[in-house]
mmCIF file of C-alpha atoms in Angstrom:
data_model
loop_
_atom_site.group_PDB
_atom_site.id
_atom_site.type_symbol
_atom_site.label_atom_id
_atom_site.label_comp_id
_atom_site.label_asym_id
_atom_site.label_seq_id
_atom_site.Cartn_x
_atom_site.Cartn_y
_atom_site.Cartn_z
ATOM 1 C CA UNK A 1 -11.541 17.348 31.441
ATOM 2 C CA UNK A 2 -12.249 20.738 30.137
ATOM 3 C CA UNK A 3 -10.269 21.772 27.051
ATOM 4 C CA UNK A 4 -10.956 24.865 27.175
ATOM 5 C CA UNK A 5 -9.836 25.782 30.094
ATOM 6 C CA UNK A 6 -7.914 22.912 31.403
ATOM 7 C CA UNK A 7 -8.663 21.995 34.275
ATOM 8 C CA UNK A 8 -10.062 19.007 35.730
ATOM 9 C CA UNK A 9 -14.044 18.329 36.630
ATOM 10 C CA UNK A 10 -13.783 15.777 39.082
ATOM 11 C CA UNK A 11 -17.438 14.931 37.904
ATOM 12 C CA UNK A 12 -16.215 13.661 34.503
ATOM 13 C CA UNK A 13 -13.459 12.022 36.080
ATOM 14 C CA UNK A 14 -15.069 8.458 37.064
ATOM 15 C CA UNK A 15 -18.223 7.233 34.856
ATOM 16 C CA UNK A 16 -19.501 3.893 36.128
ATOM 17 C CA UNK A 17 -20.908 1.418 33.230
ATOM 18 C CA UNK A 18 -21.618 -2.023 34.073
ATOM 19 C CA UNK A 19 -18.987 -2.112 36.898
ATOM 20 C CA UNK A 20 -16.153 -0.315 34.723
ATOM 21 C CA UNK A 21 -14.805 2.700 35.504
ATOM 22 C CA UNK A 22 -13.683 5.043 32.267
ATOM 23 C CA UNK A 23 -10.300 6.977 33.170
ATOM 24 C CA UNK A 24 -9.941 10.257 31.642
ATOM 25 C CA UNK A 25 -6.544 12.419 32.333
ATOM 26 C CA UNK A 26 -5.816 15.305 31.247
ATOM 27 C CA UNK A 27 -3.070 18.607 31.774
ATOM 28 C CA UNK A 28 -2.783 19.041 35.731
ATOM 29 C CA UNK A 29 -2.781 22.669 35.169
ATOM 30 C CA UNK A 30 -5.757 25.178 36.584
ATOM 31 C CA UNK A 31 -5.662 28.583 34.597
ATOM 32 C CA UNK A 32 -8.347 30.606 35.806
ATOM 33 C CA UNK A 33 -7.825 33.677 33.295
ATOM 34 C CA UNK A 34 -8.235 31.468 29.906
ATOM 35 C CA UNK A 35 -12.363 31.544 30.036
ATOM 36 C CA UNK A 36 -13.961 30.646 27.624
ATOM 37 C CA UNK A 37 -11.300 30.351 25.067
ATOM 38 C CA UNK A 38 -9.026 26.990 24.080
ATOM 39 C CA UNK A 39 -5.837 26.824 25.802
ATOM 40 C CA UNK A 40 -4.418 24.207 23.854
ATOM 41 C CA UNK A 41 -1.603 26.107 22.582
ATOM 42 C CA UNK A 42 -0.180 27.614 25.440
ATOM 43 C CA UNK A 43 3.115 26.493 27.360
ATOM 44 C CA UNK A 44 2.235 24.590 30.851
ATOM 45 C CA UNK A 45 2.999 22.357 32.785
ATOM 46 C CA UNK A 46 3.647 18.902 31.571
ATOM 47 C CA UNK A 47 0.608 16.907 29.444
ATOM 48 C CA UNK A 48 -0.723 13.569 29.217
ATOM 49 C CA UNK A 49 -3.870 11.723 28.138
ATOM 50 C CA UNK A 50 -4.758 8.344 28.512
ATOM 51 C CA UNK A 51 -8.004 6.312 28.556
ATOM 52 C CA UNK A 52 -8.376 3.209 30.401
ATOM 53 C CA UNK A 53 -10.657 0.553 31.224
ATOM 54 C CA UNK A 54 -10.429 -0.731 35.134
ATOM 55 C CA UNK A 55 -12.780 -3.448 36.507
ATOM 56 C CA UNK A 56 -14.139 -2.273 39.879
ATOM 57 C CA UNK A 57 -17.077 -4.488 40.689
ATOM 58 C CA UNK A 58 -16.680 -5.630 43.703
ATOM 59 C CA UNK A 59 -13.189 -5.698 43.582
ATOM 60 C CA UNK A 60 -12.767 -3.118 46.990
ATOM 61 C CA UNK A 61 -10.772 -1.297 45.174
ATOM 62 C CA UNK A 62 -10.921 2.554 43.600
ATOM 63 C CA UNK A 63 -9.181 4.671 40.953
ATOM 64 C CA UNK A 64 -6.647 7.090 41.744
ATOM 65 C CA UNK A 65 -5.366 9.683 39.933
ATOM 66 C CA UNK A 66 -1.693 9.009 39.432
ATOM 67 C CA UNK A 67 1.399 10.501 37.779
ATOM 68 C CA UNK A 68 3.125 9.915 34.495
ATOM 69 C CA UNK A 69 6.411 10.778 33.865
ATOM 70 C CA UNK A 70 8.100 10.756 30.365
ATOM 71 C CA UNK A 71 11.081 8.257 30.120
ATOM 72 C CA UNK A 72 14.275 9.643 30.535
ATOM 73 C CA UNK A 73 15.769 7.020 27.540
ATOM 74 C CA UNK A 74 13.395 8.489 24.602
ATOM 75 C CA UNK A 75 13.040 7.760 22.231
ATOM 76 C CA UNK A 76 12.908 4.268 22.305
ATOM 77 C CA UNK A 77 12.528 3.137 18.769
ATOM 78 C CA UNK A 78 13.371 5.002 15.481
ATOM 79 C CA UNK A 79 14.127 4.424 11.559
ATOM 80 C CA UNK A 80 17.188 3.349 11.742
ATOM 81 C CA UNK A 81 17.724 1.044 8.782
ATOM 82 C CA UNK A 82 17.753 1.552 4.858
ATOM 83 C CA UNK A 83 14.623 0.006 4.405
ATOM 84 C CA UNK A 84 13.040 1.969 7.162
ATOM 85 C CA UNK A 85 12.512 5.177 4.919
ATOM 86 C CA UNK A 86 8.471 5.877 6.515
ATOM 87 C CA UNK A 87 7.289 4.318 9.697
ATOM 88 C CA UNK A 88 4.587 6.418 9.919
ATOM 89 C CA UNK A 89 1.923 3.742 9.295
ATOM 90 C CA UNK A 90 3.622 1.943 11.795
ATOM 91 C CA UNK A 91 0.345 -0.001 13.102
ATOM 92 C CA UNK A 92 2.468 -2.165 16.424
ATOM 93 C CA UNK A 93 1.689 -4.804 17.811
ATOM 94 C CA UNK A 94 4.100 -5.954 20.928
ATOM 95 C CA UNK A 95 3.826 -9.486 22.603
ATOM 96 C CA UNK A 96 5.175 -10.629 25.777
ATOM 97 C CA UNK A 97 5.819 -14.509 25.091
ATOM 98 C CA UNK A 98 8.229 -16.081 28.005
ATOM 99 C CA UNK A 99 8.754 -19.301 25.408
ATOM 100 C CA UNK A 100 10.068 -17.196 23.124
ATOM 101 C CA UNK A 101 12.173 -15.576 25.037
ATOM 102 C CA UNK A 102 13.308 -18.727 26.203
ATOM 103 C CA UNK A 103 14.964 -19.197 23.022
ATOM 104 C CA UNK A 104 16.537 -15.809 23.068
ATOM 105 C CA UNK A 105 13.556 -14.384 20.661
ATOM 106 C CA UNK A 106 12.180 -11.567 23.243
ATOM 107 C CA UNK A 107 9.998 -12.038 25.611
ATOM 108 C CA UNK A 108 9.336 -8.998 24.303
ATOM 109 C CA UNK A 109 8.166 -8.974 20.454
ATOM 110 C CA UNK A 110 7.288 -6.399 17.996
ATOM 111 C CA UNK A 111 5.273 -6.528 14.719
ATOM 112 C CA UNK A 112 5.775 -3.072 12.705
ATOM 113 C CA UNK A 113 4.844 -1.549 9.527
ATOM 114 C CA UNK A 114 6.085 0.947 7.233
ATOM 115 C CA UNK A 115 5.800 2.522 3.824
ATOM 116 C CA UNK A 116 9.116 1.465 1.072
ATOM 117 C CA UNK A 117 10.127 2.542 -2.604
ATOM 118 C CA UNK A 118 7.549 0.177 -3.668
ATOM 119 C CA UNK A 119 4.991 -0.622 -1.114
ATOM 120 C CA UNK A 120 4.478 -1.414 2.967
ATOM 121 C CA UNK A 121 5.682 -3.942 4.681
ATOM 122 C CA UNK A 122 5.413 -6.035 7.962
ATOM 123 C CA UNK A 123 8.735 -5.787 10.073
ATOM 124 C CA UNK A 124 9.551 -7.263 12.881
ATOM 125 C CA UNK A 125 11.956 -6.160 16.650
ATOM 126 C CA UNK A 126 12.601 -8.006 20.157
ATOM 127 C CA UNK A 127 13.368 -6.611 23.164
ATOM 128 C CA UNK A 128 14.438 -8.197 26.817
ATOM 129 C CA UNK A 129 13.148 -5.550 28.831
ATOM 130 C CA UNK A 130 10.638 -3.512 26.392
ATOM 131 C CA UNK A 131 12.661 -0.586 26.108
ATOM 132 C CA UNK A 132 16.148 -1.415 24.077
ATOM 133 C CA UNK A 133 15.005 -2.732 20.812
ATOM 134 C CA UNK A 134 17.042 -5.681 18.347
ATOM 135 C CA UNK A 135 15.783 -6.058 14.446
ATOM 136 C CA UNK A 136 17.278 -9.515 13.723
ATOM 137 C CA UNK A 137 18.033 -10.490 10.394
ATOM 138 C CA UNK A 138 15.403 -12.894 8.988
ATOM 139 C CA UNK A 139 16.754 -13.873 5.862
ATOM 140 C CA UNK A 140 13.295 -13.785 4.194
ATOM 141 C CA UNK A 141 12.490 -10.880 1.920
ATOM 142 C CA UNK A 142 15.022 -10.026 -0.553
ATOM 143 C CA UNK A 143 15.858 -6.616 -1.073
ATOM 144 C CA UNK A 144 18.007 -7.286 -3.956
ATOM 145 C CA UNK A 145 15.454 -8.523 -5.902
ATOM 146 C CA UNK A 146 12.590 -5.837 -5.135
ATOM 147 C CA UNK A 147 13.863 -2.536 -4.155
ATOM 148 C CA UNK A 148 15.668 -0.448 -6.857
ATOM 149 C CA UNK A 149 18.273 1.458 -4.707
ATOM 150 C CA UNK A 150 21.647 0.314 -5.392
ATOM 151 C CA UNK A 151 22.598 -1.009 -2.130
ATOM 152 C CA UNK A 152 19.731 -3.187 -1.699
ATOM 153 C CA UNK A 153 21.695 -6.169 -3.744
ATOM 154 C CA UNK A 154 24.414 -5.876 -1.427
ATOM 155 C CA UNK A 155 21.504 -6.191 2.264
ATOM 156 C CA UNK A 156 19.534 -9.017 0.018
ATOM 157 C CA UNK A 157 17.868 -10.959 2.828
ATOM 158 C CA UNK A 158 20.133 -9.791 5.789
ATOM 159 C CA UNK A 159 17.003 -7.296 7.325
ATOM 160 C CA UNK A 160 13.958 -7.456 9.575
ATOM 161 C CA UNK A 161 11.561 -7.801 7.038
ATOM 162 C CA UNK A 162 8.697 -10.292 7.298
ATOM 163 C CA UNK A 163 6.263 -10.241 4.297
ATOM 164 C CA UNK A 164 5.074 -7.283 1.792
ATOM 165 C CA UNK A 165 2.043 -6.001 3.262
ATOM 166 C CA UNK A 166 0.170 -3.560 4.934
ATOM 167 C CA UNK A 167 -1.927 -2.755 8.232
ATOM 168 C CA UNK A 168 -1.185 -6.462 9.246
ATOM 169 C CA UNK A 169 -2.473 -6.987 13.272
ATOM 170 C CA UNK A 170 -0.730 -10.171 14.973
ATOM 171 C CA UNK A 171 -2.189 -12.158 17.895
ATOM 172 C CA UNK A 172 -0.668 -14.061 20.543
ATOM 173 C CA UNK A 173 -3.215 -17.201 20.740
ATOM 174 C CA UNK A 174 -2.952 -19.197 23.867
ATOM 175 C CA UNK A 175 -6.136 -20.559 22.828
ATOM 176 C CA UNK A 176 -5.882 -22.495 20.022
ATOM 177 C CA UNK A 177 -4.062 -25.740 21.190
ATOM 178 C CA UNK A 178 -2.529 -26.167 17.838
ATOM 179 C CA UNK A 179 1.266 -25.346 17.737
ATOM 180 C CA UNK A 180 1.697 -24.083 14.264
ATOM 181 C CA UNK A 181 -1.461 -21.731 14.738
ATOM 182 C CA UNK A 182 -0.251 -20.064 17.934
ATOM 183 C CA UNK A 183 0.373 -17.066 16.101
ATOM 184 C CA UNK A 184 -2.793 -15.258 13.870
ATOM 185 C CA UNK A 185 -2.400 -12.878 11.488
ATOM 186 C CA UNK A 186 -5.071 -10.712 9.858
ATOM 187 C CA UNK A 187 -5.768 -7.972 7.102
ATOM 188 C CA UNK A 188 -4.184 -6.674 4.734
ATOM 189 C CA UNK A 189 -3.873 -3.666 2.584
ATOM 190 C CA UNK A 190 -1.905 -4.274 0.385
ATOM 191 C CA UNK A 191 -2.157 -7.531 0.968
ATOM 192 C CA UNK A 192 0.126 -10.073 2.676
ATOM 193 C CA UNK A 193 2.417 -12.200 1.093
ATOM 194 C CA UNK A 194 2.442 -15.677 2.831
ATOM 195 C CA UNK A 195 5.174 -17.584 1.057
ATOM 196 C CA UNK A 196 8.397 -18.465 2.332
ATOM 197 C CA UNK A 197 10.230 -14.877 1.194
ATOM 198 C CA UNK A 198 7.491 -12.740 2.489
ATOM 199 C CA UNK A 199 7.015 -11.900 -1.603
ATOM 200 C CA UNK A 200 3.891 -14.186 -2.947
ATOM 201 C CA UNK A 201 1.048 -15.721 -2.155
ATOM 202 C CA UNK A 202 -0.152 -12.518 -1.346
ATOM 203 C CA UNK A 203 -4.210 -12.247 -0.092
ATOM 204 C CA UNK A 204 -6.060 -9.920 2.165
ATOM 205 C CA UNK A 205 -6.916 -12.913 4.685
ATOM 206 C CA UNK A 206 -5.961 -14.267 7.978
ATOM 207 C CA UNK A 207 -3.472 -17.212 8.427
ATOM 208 C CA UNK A 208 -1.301 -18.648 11.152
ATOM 209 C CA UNK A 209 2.192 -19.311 12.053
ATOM 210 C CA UNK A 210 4.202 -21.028 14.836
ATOM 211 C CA UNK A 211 6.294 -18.047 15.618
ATOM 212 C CA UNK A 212 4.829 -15.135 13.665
ATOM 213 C CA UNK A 213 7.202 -14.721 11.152
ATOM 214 C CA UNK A 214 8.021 -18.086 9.611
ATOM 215 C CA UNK A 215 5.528 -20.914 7.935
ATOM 216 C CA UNK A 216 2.827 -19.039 7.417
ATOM 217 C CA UNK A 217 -0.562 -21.844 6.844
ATOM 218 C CA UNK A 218 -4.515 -21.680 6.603
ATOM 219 C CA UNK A 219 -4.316 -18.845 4.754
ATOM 220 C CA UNK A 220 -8.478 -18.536 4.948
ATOM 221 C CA UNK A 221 -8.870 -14.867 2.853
ATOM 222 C CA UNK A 222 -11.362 -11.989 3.746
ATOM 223 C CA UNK A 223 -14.463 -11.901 1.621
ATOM 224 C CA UNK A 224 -16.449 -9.485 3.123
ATOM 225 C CA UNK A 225 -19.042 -7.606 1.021
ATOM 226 C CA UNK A 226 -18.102 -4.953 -1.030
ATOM 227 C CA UNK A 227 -17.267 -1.786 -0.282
ATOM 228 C CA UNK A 228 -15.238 -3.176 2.838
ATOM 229 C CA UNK A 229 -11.537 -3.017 2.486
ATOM 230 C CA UNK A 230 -8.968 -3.316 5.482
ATOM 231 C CA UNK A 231 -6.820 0.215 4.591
ATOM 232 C CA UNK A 232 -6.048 0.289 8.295
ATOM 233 C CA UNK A 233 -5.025 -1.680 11.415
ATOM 234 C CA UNK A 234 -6.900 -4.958 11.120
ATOM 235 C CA UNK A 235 -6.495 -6.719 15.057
ATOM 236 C CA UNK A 236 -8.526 -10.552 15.844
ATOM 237 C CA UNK A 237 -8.589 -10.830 19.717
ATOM 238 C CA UNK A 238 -9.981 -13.746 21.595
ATOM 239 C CA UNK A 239 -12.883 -13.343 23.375
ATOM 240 C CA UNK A 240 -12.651 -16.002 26.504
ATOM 241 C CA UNK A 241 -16.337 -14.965 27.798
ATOM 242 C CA UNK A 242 -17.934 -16.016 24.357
ATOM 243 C CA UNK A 243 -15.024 -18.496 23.333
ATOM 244 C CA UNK A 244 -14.606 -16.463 19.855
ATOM 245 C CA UNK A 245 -12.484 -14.770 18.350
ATOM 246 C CA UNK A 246 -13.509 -10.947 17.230
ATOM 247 C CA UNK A 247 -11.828 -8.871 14.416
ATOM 248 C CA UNK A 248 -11.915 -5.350 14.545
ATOM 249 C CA UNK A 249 -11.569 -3.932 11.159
ATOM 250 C CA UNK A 250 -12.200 -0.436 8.196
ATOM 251 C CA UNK A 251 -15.701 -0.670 6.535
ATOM 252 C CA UNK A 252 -16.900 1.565 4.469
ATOM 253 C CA UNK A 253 -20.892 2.796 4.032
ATOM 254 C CA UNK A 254 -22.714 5.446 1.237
ATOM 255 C CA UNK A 255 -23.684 7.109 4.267
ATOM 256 C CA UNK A 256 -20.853 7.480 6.885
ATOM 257 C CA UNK A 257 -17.783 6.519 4.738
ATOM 258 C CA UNK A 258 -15.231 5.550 6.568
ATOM 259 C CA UNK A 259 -16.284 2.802 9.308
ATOM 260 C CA UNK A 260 -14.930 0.469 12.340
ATOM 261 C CA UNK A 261 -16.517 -2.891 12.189
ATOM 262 C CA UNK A 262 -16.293 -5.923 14.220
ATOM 263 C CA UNK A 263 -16.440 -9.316 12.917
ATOM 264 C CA UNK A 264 -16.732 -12.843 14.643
ATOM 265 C CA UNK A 265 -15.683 -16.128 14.130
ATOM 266 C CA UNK A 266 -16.575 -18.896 16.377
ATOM 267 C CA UNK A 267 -15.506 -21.389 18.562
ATOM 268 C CA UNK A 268 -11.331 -21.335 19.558
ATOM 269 C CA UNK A 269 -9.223 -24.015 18.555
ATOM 270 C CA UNK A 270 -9.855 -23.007 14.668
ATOM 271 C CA UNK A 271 -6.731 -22.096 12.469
ATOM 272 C CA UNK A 272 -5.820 -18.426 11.050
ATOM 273 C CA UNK A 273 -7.943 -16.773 13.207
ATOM 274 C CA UNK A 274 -10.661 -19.516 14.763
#
């Protein structure tokens, strides 16, 4: 796409690397008198971007250009609760998981954070169909006993808290064939509090649970050298090519400053994060 005068090159659209073809969209709109200037901030037509990843190799099949269409329910989600004052480090992470939702728990599962009166926090929604959202009580973290604001005595533990902590990434592991590991958690900053309230224990680290939000174990922490520290979305994947898991994490240099790194950790069946 060119932004200055949006309209689409067709030879920018499809870039083949290694068999995968890199999807760029952009406005729809052809303007013919903007030039050489930006066009950003002029009224069109209606304007998305995306960037995806599709496997073509030998695969018969071919990209398309398609249409997206803004949902007619938005928004979806919103700060709806007392102790939802800032969601704007809201760093998601949704699950599908059919065995949860087997127990009425989803299938659809959301991990959120967001900024209170005295720190972030790792918060948690379900969903049946991915587009109406529930925040169950958890009866873990106690408002009462953290948050000054006079009616936090009187929602104590009846909110959708999970732990203190910050720019926490949660994985779905189908790999590791230990039950109470089948969900990883990772990062931290501030750090996460693993105890039974979601208030101590707290350690930039990785650790695993059996359903993401309760009996949190292995907590293994994060020593990576110095300067690293993970003030943003920390996210482990597994990797079933290379049967490892891979963290993508903030790292810090003299010369760039601010940094994405990747880490790896070998071999699945391994707790908190292989």
């Amino acid at each position: 796409c060119d932004p200055r005068t949006q309209r689409i090159d067709q030879s920018k659209m499809v870039v083949g690397l290694a068999g995968l073809a890199a999807i760029a969209i952009c406005s729809l709109v052809t303007d013919a008198n903007c030039g050489t200037q930006w066009c950003a901030h002029r009224e069109t037509t209606t304007k998305h971007s995306m960037l995806g990843l599709v496997n073509t190799s030998g695969t018969g099949l071919h990209v398309q250009i398609g249409r997206v269409e803004k949902y007619g329910g938005n928004p979806l989600f919103s700060q709806d609760k007392l102790w939802e004052p800032r969601l704007d480090n809201g760093y998601p992470n949704v699950v599908y998981d059919p065995s949860s939702g087997a127990t009425g728990d989803g299938p659809w599962r959301l991990w959120y954070g967001g900024i209170g009166p005295v720190g972030q926090y790792l918060y948690y929604a379900n969903s049946t169909d991915g587009l109406a959202w529930t925040k169950p009580d958890l009866n873990r973290y106690d408002l009462g006993e953290k948050w000054p604001e006079p009616w936090a005595k009187q929602v104590g533990k009846q909110n959708n808290i999970i732990m203190y902590g910050g720019g926490l990434g949660i994985l779905h592991d189908l790999h590791d064939p230990d039950p109470s590991q089948r969900y990883k958690i990772s990062g931290g900053a501030p750090a996460g509090c693993y105890s039974d309230d979601g208030s101590t224990n707290c350690v930039v680290a990785t650790a695993g649970s059996p359903d993401g939000i309760n009996n949190w174990t292995r907590v293994a922490p994060l020593a990576f050298a110095p300067p690293w520290r993970p003030d943003c979305h920390t996210n482990v994947v597994y990797d079933t090519r290379n049967a490892e898991y891979r963290m993508t994490t903030r790292d810090y240099t003299a010369t760039s400053g601010r940094d994405i790194a990747i880490a790896v950790s070998g071999g699945g069946g391994g707790g908190g994060g292989g």
